[in-house]
Tab-separated table of C-alpha atoms and ligand atoms in Angstrom:
chain	number	residue	atom	x	y	z
A	3	MET	CA	-18.734	121.412	145.295
A	4	ASN	CA	-16.012	122.444	142.928
A	5	MET	CA	-12.447	123.264	144.298
A	6	THR	CA	-11.217	126.842	143.446
A	7	VAL	CA	-7.916	127.579	141.997
A	8	ASP	CA	-6.358	127.343	145.066
A	9	GLU	CA	-7.778	124.331	146.480
A	10	ILE	CA	-6.778	122.623	143.174
A	11	LEU	CA	-2.841	124.098	143.230
A	12	LYS	CA	-2.358	123.382	147.145
A	13	GLN	CA	-2.797	119.333	145.955
A	14	GLN	CA	0.290	116.753	145.334
A	15	ILE	CA	-0.660	115.633	142.556
A	16	LEU	CA	-3.247	117.037	140.036
A	17	SER	CA	-6.044	115.211	138.407
A	18	ARG	CA	-7.094	114.869	134.940
A	19	GLU	CA	-10.109	117.284	135.762
A	20	ASP	CA	-8.236	119.436	137.935
A	21	VAL	CA	-5.766	120.113	134.602
A	22	ILE	CA	-9.160	120.710	132.399
A	23	ALA	CA	-10.424	123.047	134.507
A	24	LEU	CA	-7.087	125.112	135.112
A	25	LEU	CA	-6.791	125.378	131.274
A	26	GLN	CA	-10.156	126.763	131.094
A	27	THR	CA	-9.322	129.507	134.293
A	28	ASP	CA	-10.207	133.217	133.383
A	29	LYS	CA	-7.677	135.813	133.867
A	30	GLU	CA	-7.929	135.842	137.771
A	31	GLY	CA	-7.453	131.821	138.276
A	32	ARG	CA	-4.823	131.801	134.992
A	33	ASN	CA	-2.917	134.068	136.866
A	34	LYS	CA	-2.314	131.941	140.219
A	35	VAL	CA	-1.472	129.151	138.204
A	36	PHE	CA	1.248	131.444	136.470
A	37	THR	CA	2.292	132.245	139.974
A	38	HIS	CA	2.747	128.794	140.804
A	39	ALA	CA	4.306	127.796	138.084
A	40	ALA	CA	7.019	130.682	138.434
A	41	LYS	CA	7.652	129.761	142.149
A	42	ILE	CA	8.277	126.243	141.044
A	43	LYS	CA	10.598	126.956	138.598
A	44	ALA	CA	12.455	129.126	140.992
A	45	ASP	CA	12.815	126.448	143.093
A	46	TYR	CA	13.310	122.979	140.982
A	47	VAL	CA	15.292	124.197	138.152
A	48	GLY	CA	16.404	127.758	138.982
A	49	LYS	CA	15.634	131.368	137.752
A	50	LYS	CA	17.930	131.057	134.685
A	51	VAL	CA	17.340	130.359	130.631
A	52	TYR	CA	20.060	128.706	128.843
A	53	TYR	CA	20.498	129.210	125.039
A	54	ARG	CA	20.643	126.908	122.388
A	55	GLY	CA	21.129	128.118	119.263
A	56	LEU	CA	18.977	127.149	116.434
A	57	VAL	CA	20.705	126.395	112.905
A	58	GLU	CA	17.713	125.907	110.534
A	59	MET	CA	19.604	123.368	108.422
A	60	SER	CA	17.586	122.629	105.423
A	61	ASN	CA	13.370	123.185	104.809
A	62	ILE	CA	13.198	119.893	102.114
A	63	CYS	CA	10.723	117.862	103.581
A	64	SER	CA	9.867	114.399	102.498
A	65	LYS	CA	6.421	114.432	104.648
A	66	ASN	CA	3.129	116.037	104.177
A	67	CYS	CA	1.827	117.024	107.089
A	68	TYR	CA	-1.168	119.124	107.345
A	69	TYR	CA	-0.431	122.153	109.133
A	70	CYS	CA	3.148	122.671	108.149
A	71	GLY	CA	4.145	125.070	105.753
A	72	ILE	CA	7.359	123.179	104.473
A	73	ARG	CA	5.060	120.285	103.547
A	74	LEU	CA	6.276	117.632	100.222
A	75	ASP	CA	3.521	119.214	98.320
A	76	ASN	CA	3.572	123.130	98.943
A	77	THR	CA	5.038	124.095	95.734
A	78	ASN	CA	5.409	127.709	96.883
A	79	ALA	CA	7.807	127.500	99.427
A	80	GLU	CA	11.226	128.132	98.201
A	81	ARG	CA	13.558	125.015	99.446
A	82	TYR	CA	16.870	125.677	100.674
A	83	ASP	CA	19.622	123.278	101.947
A	84	ILE	CA	22.717	125.471	103.506
A	85	SER	CA	26.013	124.594	103.232
A	86	ASP	CA	28.111	122.545	105.791
A	87	LYS	CA	30.784	125.201	105.855
A	88	GLU	CA	27.510	127.848	106.724
A	89	ILE	CA	26.177	125.330	109.323
A	90	LEU	CA	29.612	125.238	110.824
A	91	ASP	CA	29.775	129.253	110.753
A	92	ALA	CA	27.005	129.415	112.349
A	93	VAL	CA	27.892	126.684	114.775
A	94	LYS	CA	31.050	128.973	115.797
A	95	PHE	CA	28.964	132.125	115.876
A	96	ALA	CA	27.016	130.558	118.700
A	97	TYR	CA	30.046	129.137	120.434
A	98	GLU	CA	31.926	132.890	120.009
A	99	SER	CA	28.708	133.960	121.859
A	100	ASN	CA	28.889	131.538	124.375
A	101	TYR	CA	25.236	129.978	123.632
A	102	GLY	CA	26.237	126.417	125.865
A	103	SER	CA	24.540	124.723	123.417
A	104	VAL	CA	23.320	124.618	119.088
A	105	VAL	CA	19.849	122.416	117.842
A	106	LEU	CA	20.454	121.231	114.137
A	107	GLN	CA	16.794	121.375	112.952
A	108	ALA	CA	15.942	120.244	109.117
A	109	GLY	CA	12.642	119.233	107.522
A	110	GLU	CA	12.255	115.292	107.603
A	111	ILE	CA	14.623	113.213	105.691
A	112	SER	CA	15.958	109.798	105.739
A	113	SER	CA	18.669	108.330	103.843
A	114	PRO	CA	22.256	106.761	104.128
A	115	LYS	CA	23.835	109.868	102.814
A	116	PHE	CA	21.856	112.618	104.792
A	117	THR	CA	22.506	109.961	108.055
A	118	LYS	CA	26.655	110.389	107.330
A	119	ARG	CA	26.355	114.201	106.710
A	120	ILE	CA	24.713	114.527	110.006
A	121	SER	CA	27.001	112.570	111.783
A	122	LYS	CA	29.676	114.185	110.118
A	123	LEU	CA	29.028	117.576	110.782
A	124	LEU	CA	28.410	116.205	114.815
A	125	LYS	CA	31.432	115.738	115.066
A	126	GLN	CA	32.934	118.455	113.611
A	127	ILE	CA	30.777	120.426	115.964
A	128	LYS	CA	32.191	118.802	118.962
A	129	GLU	CA	35.674	119.326	117.427
A	130	LEU	CA	35.630	123.018	116.558
A	131	SER	CA	34.400	123.865	120.530
A	132	ASN	CA	36.539	121.402	122.287
A	133	ASN	CA	33.805	119.216	123.226
A	134	GLU	CA	32.422	122.380	124.908
A	135	LEU	CA	29.211	122.725	122.889
A	136	GLY	CA	25.905	120.617	123.876
A	137	ILE	CA	23.915	119.452	120.494
A	138	THR	CA	20.398	118.769	120.249
A	139	ILE	CA	19.126	117.406	117.121
A	140	SER	CA	15.362	117.690	115.533
A	141	LEU	CA	15.819	115.549	112.625
A	142	GLY	CA	12.356	113.722	112.456
A	143	GLU	CA	11.873	109.734	112.515
A	144	GLN	CA	14.678	107.828	111.999
A	145	PRO	CA	16.006	103.991	112.258
A	146	GLU	CA	17.101	103.145	115.532
A	147	GLU	CA	20.533	102.647	114.401
A	148	VAL	CA	20.245	106.034	112.916
A	149	TYR	CA	19.923	107.729	115.997
A	150	ARG	CA	22.615	105.384	117.891
A	151	GLU	CA	24.804	106.900	115.275
A	152	TRP	CA	24.415	110.566	115.478
A	153	PHE	CA	24.180	109.594	119.359
A	154	GLU	CA	28.257	108.244	119.262
A	155	ALA	CA	28.353	110.960	116.835
A	156	GLY	CA	27.939	113.293	119.824
A	157	ALA	CA	24.474	114.298	119.825
A	158	HIS	CA	22.850	113.928	123.246
A	159	ARG	CA	19.326	115.565	123.256
A	160	TYR	CA	16.812	114.767	120.577
A	161	LEU	CA	13.683	116.375	119.969
A	162	LEU	CA	11.082	115.244	118.321
A	163	ARG	CA	7.356	116.175	119.003
A	164	ILE	CA	4.051	113.780	118.865
A	165	GLU	CA	2.004	116.663	118.126
A	166	SER	CA	-1.097	115.382	119.692
A	167	SER	CA	-1.377	112.482	121.487
A	168	ASN	CA	-4.836	111.742	120.981
A	169	PRO	CA	-5.001	109.275	117.640
A	170	ASP	CA	-7.596	110.355	116.249
A	171	LEU	CA	-6.428	114.296	116.151
A	172	TYR	CA	-3.235	113.185	115.151
A	173	TYR	CA	-4.494	111.521	111.901
A	174	LYS	CA	-6.430	114.517	111.238
A	175	LEU	CA	-3.646	116.740	111.034
A	176	HIS	CA	-1.600	113.970	109.084
A	177	PRO	CA	-1.693	111.670	106.649
A	178	LYS	CA	-2.994	107.815	107.819
A	179	ASN	CA	-0.337	106.567	106.124
A	180	GLN	CA	3.310	104.535	106.767
A	181	LYS	CA	5.035	107.779	106.058
A	182	HIS	CA	2.935	109.542	109.190
A	183	ASP	CA	2.032	106.421	111.525
A	184	PHE	CA	1.365	107.631	115.364
A	185	GLU	CA	2.655	104.334	116.436
A	186	THR	CA	6.149	105.099	114.483
A	187	ARG	CA	6.189	108.507	116.792
A	188	LEU	CA	5.715	106.700	119.402
A	189	ASP	CA	8.619	103.666	118.849
A	190	CYS	CA	10.751	106.384	117.675
A	191	LEU	CA	10.762	107.821	121.024
A	192	ARG	CA	11.114	105.474	123.041
A	193	SER	CA	14.641	104.136	121.118
A	194	LEU	CA	15.781	107.384	121.367
A	195	GLN	CA	15.552	107.090	125.411
A	196	LYS	CA	16.586	103.663	125.200
A	197	VAL	CA	19.815	105.342	123.020
A	198	GLY	CA	20.777	107.099	126.018
A	199	TYR	CA	19.350	110.728	124.891
A	200	GLN	CA	17.856	113.546	126.277
A	201	THR	CA	14.295	113.002	124.895
A	202	GLY	CA	12.051	115.846	124.293
A	203	THR	CA	8.544	115.978	122.746
A	204	GLY	CA	5.897	118.596	122.931
A	205	VAL	CA	2.281	119.675	120.970
A	206	MET	CA	0.946	122.285	119.105
A	207	ILE	CA	-1.838	123.984	120.877
A	208	GLY	CA	-5.282	125.418	119.664
A	209	LEU	CA	-5.451	123.573	116.823
A	210	PRO	CA	-8.846	122.521	115.085
A	211	PHE	CA	-10.838	119.490	116.158
A	212	GLN	CA	-8.750	119.675	119.577
A	213	THR	CA	-10.528	119.668	122.928
A	214	TYR	CA	-9.404	120.426	126.664
A	215	GLU	CA	-9.571	117.174	127.545
A	216	ASP	CA	-6.914	116.618	124.637
A	217	LEU	CA	-4.243	119.195	126.044
A	218	ALA	CA	-4.921	117.716	129.405
A	219	ASN	CA	-3.755	114.364	128.115
A	220	ASP	CA	-1.111	115.567	126.260
A	221	LEU	CA	0.230	116.656	129.573
A	222	PHE	CA	-0.014	113.283	130.986
A	223	PHE	CA	0.728	111.777	128.200
A	224	MET	CA	4.449	114.251	128.849
A	225	ARG	CA	4.364	113.066	132.390
A	226	ASP	CA	3.821	108.990	131.297
A	227	PHE	CA	6.459	109.078	129.056
A	228	ASP	CA	8.891	111.012	131.490
A	229	ILE	CA	10.378	112.806	128.885
A	230	ASP	CA	13.255	115.543	130.217
A	231	MET	CA	12.133	118.108	127.784
A	232	CYS	CA	9.371	119.745	125.833
A	233	GLY	CA	8.821	122.451	123.240
A	234	MET	CA	5.001	123.595	122.770
A	235	GLY	CA	3.643	126.231	121.088
A	236	PRO	CA	0.171	127.519	119.467
A	237	TYR	CA	-0.585	126.631	116.057
A	238	ILE	CA	-0.590	129.151	113.300
A	239	GLU	CA	-2.339	128.718	110.227
A	240	HIS	CA	-0.458	128.977	107.273
A	241	LYS	CA	-2.426	129.445	104.285
A	242	ASP	CA	-0.623	127.031	101.897
A	243	THR	CA	-1.963	123.972	103.877
A	244	PRO	CA	-4.784	121.805	103.845
A	245	LEU	CA	-5.343	122.667	107.126
A	246	TYR	CA	-6.159	126.000	106.618
A	247	GLU	CA	-9.425	125.200	104.934
A	248	TYR	CA	-10.461	124.360	109.158
A	249	SER	CA	-9.386	127.934	109.818
A	250	ASP	CA	-12.972	128.309	110.947
A	251	LEU	CA	-12.953	126.023	113.574
A	252	LEU	CA	-9.896	127.683	115.301
A	253	MET	CA	-10.296	129.878	118.444
A	254	PRO	CA	-8.590	133.310	118.163
A	255	ILE	CA	-5.286	133.591	118.174
A	256	GLU	CA	-4.651	135.264	121.482
A	257	ASP	CA	-6.887	132.429	122.870
A	258	ARG	CA	-4.147	130.144	121.509
A	259	PHE	CA	-1.660	132.667	122.892
A	260	THR	CA	-3.037	132.700	126.398
A	261	LEU	CA	-3.562	128.636	126.515
A	262	THR	CA	-0.498	127.817	125.488
A	263	LEU	CA	1.167	129.624	128.521
A	264	LYS	CA	-1.644	127.667	130.556
A	265	MET	CA	0.158	124.311	129.145
A	266	VAL	CA	4.157	125.770	130.107
A	267	SER	CA	2.740	127.320	133.528
A	268	LEU	CA	0.900	123.433	134.448
A	269	LEU	CA	2.890	120.585	132.546
A	270	ARG	CA	6.047	122.717	134.846
A	271	ILE	CA	3.462	122.371	137.553
A	272	ILE	CA	3.800	118.599	137.243
A	273	MET	CA	7.075	117.971	135.713
A	274	LYS	CA	9.117	119.590	138.331
A	275	ASP	CA	12.364	119.354	137.593
A	276	ILE	CA	12.193	119.186	133.011
A	277	ASN	CA	13.534	121.637	130.565
A	278	ILE	CA	10.975	123.703	128.769
A	279	ALA	CA	11.455	125.419	126.177
A	280	ALA	CA	9.511	129.192	124.826
A	281	ALA	CA	8.545	128.580	121.448
A	282	THR	CA	9.282	130.743	119.184
A	283	ALA	CA	5.455	130.471	117.528
A	284	LEU	CA	4.631	132.860	120.531
A	285	GLN	CA	6.631	135.460	119.124
A	286	ALA	CA	4.842	134.813	116.165
A	287	ILE	CA	1.674	136.597	118.018
A	288	ASP	CA	2.885	138.902	120.826
A	289	PRO	CA	5.714	140.892	120.383
A	290	ILE	CA	7.299	139.617	124.007
A	291	GLY	CA	5.360	136.205	124.037
A	292	ARG	CA	8.538	134.076	124.784
A	293	GLU	CA	9.204	136.121	127.426
A	294	LYS	CA	5.956	135.196	129.151
A	295	ALA	CA	6.737	131.612	128.871
A	296	ILE	CA	9.561	132.207	130.789
A	297	LYS	CA	8.014	134.229	133.152
A	298	VAL	CA	5.768	131.255	133.719
A	299	GLY	CA	7.845	128.120	133.417
A	300	ALA	CA	9.860	127.763	130.614
A	301	ASN	CA	13.479	127.968	130.872
A	302	ILE	CA	15.301	127.353	127.391
A	303	ILE	CA	15.327	129.460	124.568
A	304	MET	CA	16.554	128.963	121.338
A	305	PRO	CA	17.787	132.242	119.584
A	306	ASN	CA	18.184	131.440	115.652
A	307	VAL	CA	21.748	131.463	114.088
A	308	THR	CA	20.690	130.301	110.603
A	309	PRO	CA	22.463	132.620	108.615
A	310	GLY	CA	19.749	135.593	107.642
A	311	MET	CA	19.138	134.767	103.967
A	312	TYR	CA	17.827	131.784	104.322
A	313	ARG	CA	15.684	132.345	107.346
A	314	ASP	CA	12.753	133.591	105.276
A	315	SER	CA	12.093	130.456	103.863
A	316	TYR	CA	11.689	128.030	106.818
A	317	LYS	CA	7.953	129.052	107.481
A	318	LEU	CA	6.281	126.545	109.653
A	319	TYR	CA	3.716	128.943	110.097
A	320	GLU	CA	3.060	132.984	109.444
A	321	ASN	CA	4.561	135.974	110.862
A	322	LYS	CA	7.255	133.791	112.117
A	323	PRO	CA	9.930	135.939	114.081
A	324	CYS	CA	13.527	137.292	113.199
A	325	THR	CA	12.986	136.702	109.370
A	326	ASP	CA	15.111	139.531	108.487
A	327	GLU	CA	18.114	139.275	111.464
A	328	GLU	CA	21.270	138.076	111.461
A	329	ALA	CA	22.100	136.519	114.036
A	330	ALA	CA	24.161	139.139	116.026
A	331	ASP	CA	21.255	141.342	115.702
A	332	CYS	CA	19.281	138.378	118.173
A	333	THR	CA	22.329	137.899	120.293
A	334	ASN	CA	22.169	141.805	121.655
A	335	CYS	CA	17.909	141.365	121.388
A	336	MET	CA	17.835	138.245	123.250
A	337	GLU	CA	19.392	139.445	126.344
A	338	MET	CA	17.839	142.463	126.771
A	339	ARG	CA	14.591	140.526	126.757
A	340	ILE	CA	15.510	137.865	128.951
A	341	GLY	CA	17.046	140.976	131.202
A	342	ILE	CA	13.581	141.955	131.579
A	343	THR	CA	12.127	138.478	132.645
A	344	GLY	CA	14.435	138.801	135.789
A	345	ASP	CA	16.307	135.446	135.608
A	346	ASP	CA	19.957	135.384	134.244
A	347	ILE	CA	21.048	133.670	131.451
A	348	GLY	CA	23.200	130.074	131.258
A	349	TYR	CA	26.060	131.591	129.606
A	350	GLY	CA	28.431	128.733	128.224
A	351	GLU	CA	26.190	126.077	130.151
A	352	TRP	CA	24.942	123.085	128.731
A	353	GLY	CA	21.535	123.725	131.156
A	354	ASP	CA	21.278	119.831	130.475
A	355	SER	CA	17.506	119.027	131.910
A	356	LYS	CA	17.521	118.158	135.504
A	357	HIS	CA	14.813	115.483	134.789
A	358	PHE	CA	17.272	113.541	132.860
A	359	ALA	CA	19.721	113.002	135.442
A	360	LYS	CA	17.509	112.046	137.901
A	361	ARG	CA	16.012	109.439	135.920
A	362	THR	CA	19.555	107.919	135.103
A	363	GLN	CA	20.791	108.211	138.436
A	364	HIS	CA	17.699	106.561	139.377
A	365	GLN	CA	18.541	102.889	136.325
A	366	SER	CA	22.404	102.859	137.455
B	23	LIG	N1	1.777	125.961	113.452
B	23	LIG	C1	2.469	125.630	114.468
B	23	LIG	N2	3.905	124.731	114.864
B	23	LIG	C2	3.944	124.108	113.763
B	23	LIG	N3	4.868	123.765	113.027
B	23	LIG	C3	4.896	122.833	112.158
B	23	LIG	N4	4.036	123.916	111.652
B	23	LIG	C4	3.355	124.614	112.328
B	23	LIG	C5	2.287	125.525	112.304
B	23	LIG	N5	1.356	126.076	110.830
B	23	LIG	C6	5.558	122.849	114.480
B	23	LIG	C7	5.480	121.232	114.396
B	23	LIG	C8	6.633	120.863	114.554
B	23	LIG	C9	7.671	121.747	114.704
B	23	LIG	C10	8.806	121.914	113.824
B	23	LIG	O1	6.954	122.957	114.257
B	23	LIG	O2	4.788	121.114	115.708
B	23	LIG	O3	6.959	119.328	115.606
B	24	LIG	FE1	8.007	117.934	107.245
B	24	LIG	FE2	8.114	118.910	110.100
B	24	LIG	FE3	6.686	120.072	108.761
B	24	LIG	FE4	6.106	117.631	109.474
B	24	LIG	S1	5.783	119.316	110.425
B	24	LIG	S2	6.086	118.906	106.979
B	24	LIG	S3	7.993	116.398	109.077
B	24	LIG	S4	8.726	119.513	108.774
B	25	LIG	FE1	15.731	137.781	116.684
B	25	LIG	FE2	15.013	139.705	118.823
B	25	LIG	S1	15.483	137.942	119.075
B	25	LIG	S2	15.819	140.040	116.097
């Protein structure tokens, strides 16, 4: 006989079948999963949200992911590359607003010049903040020695989404060539762990060709890889990309949204002490999308601190929120938003992954 949602949630360990069943629950079942995840979050990481001020440094990218609005071949994307001074000003704003950490994100570029530029910026960020700001970087696939150089320069967390842990699906989302190799992506994630980063990954949810089984496998992939952080969000089609052609295969956008909340809550249940980000893409679908994710397990939010004039150009998907705002607008707005969730804001704290602390303690 099939187990009820309550029975499934009572178990210590969820099987693949359990997760697949929970991903497909109706409203009543879903709410039970959400409540259970909220309790685990409160027990293991506390009802607290940490800020990562996000600087979208540049939308210049050397890759051609089929889903992404800033892919190399999209000639409609207006390219920008923010000056170091503007980046440091944005970082200073985050520091002065007591955000605790920043994230540097850009399209994927790999060159000695870029490596040096980032190293210099990382050192400058540490300097301007008296070593107080935590730094996450999200700069794609790089050789291990580059990861090491950046780690030594001051970055201590790295985000690199696997996008999908199913290689067949991965190659429906990326060209099958050396530049978009699934195994390379895995090697990069391993290098990041080896160098000593708090390592984050994540997937897109509601992709064409993606099954519930794929999503369950993604969650187990993250568990087996022993990741410290996760950022995952709904897939939102972009008309200037090749994947747009398969839009008729998509589930309605509201369902992709709900499925993302289910993934967040299930990941919280499976990996109790990791950091989970409330993806900005959720806000593109629902005006209080990120807050809903915080309610069901997420504990990290990335307020955008990119100078306003560039925000509209970093368009990975349509309807990106906060593109008409300046950083200061988001600060006030965000404080009110988190207030609604009932969580506290970890002002001035790094809010490192508790999972990472445990993982490295065991090793030493
Ligand atoms: N919809 C949702 N997320 C997207 N990303 C890129 N394009 C899209 C899209 N169309 C995500 C990818 C990438 C991150 C920077 O943005 O997961 O890793
Ligand atoms: Fe470049 Fe990242 Fe977009 Fe791929 S997803 S095209 S690597 S910015
Ligand atoms: Fe950016 Fe509300 S969070 S305007």
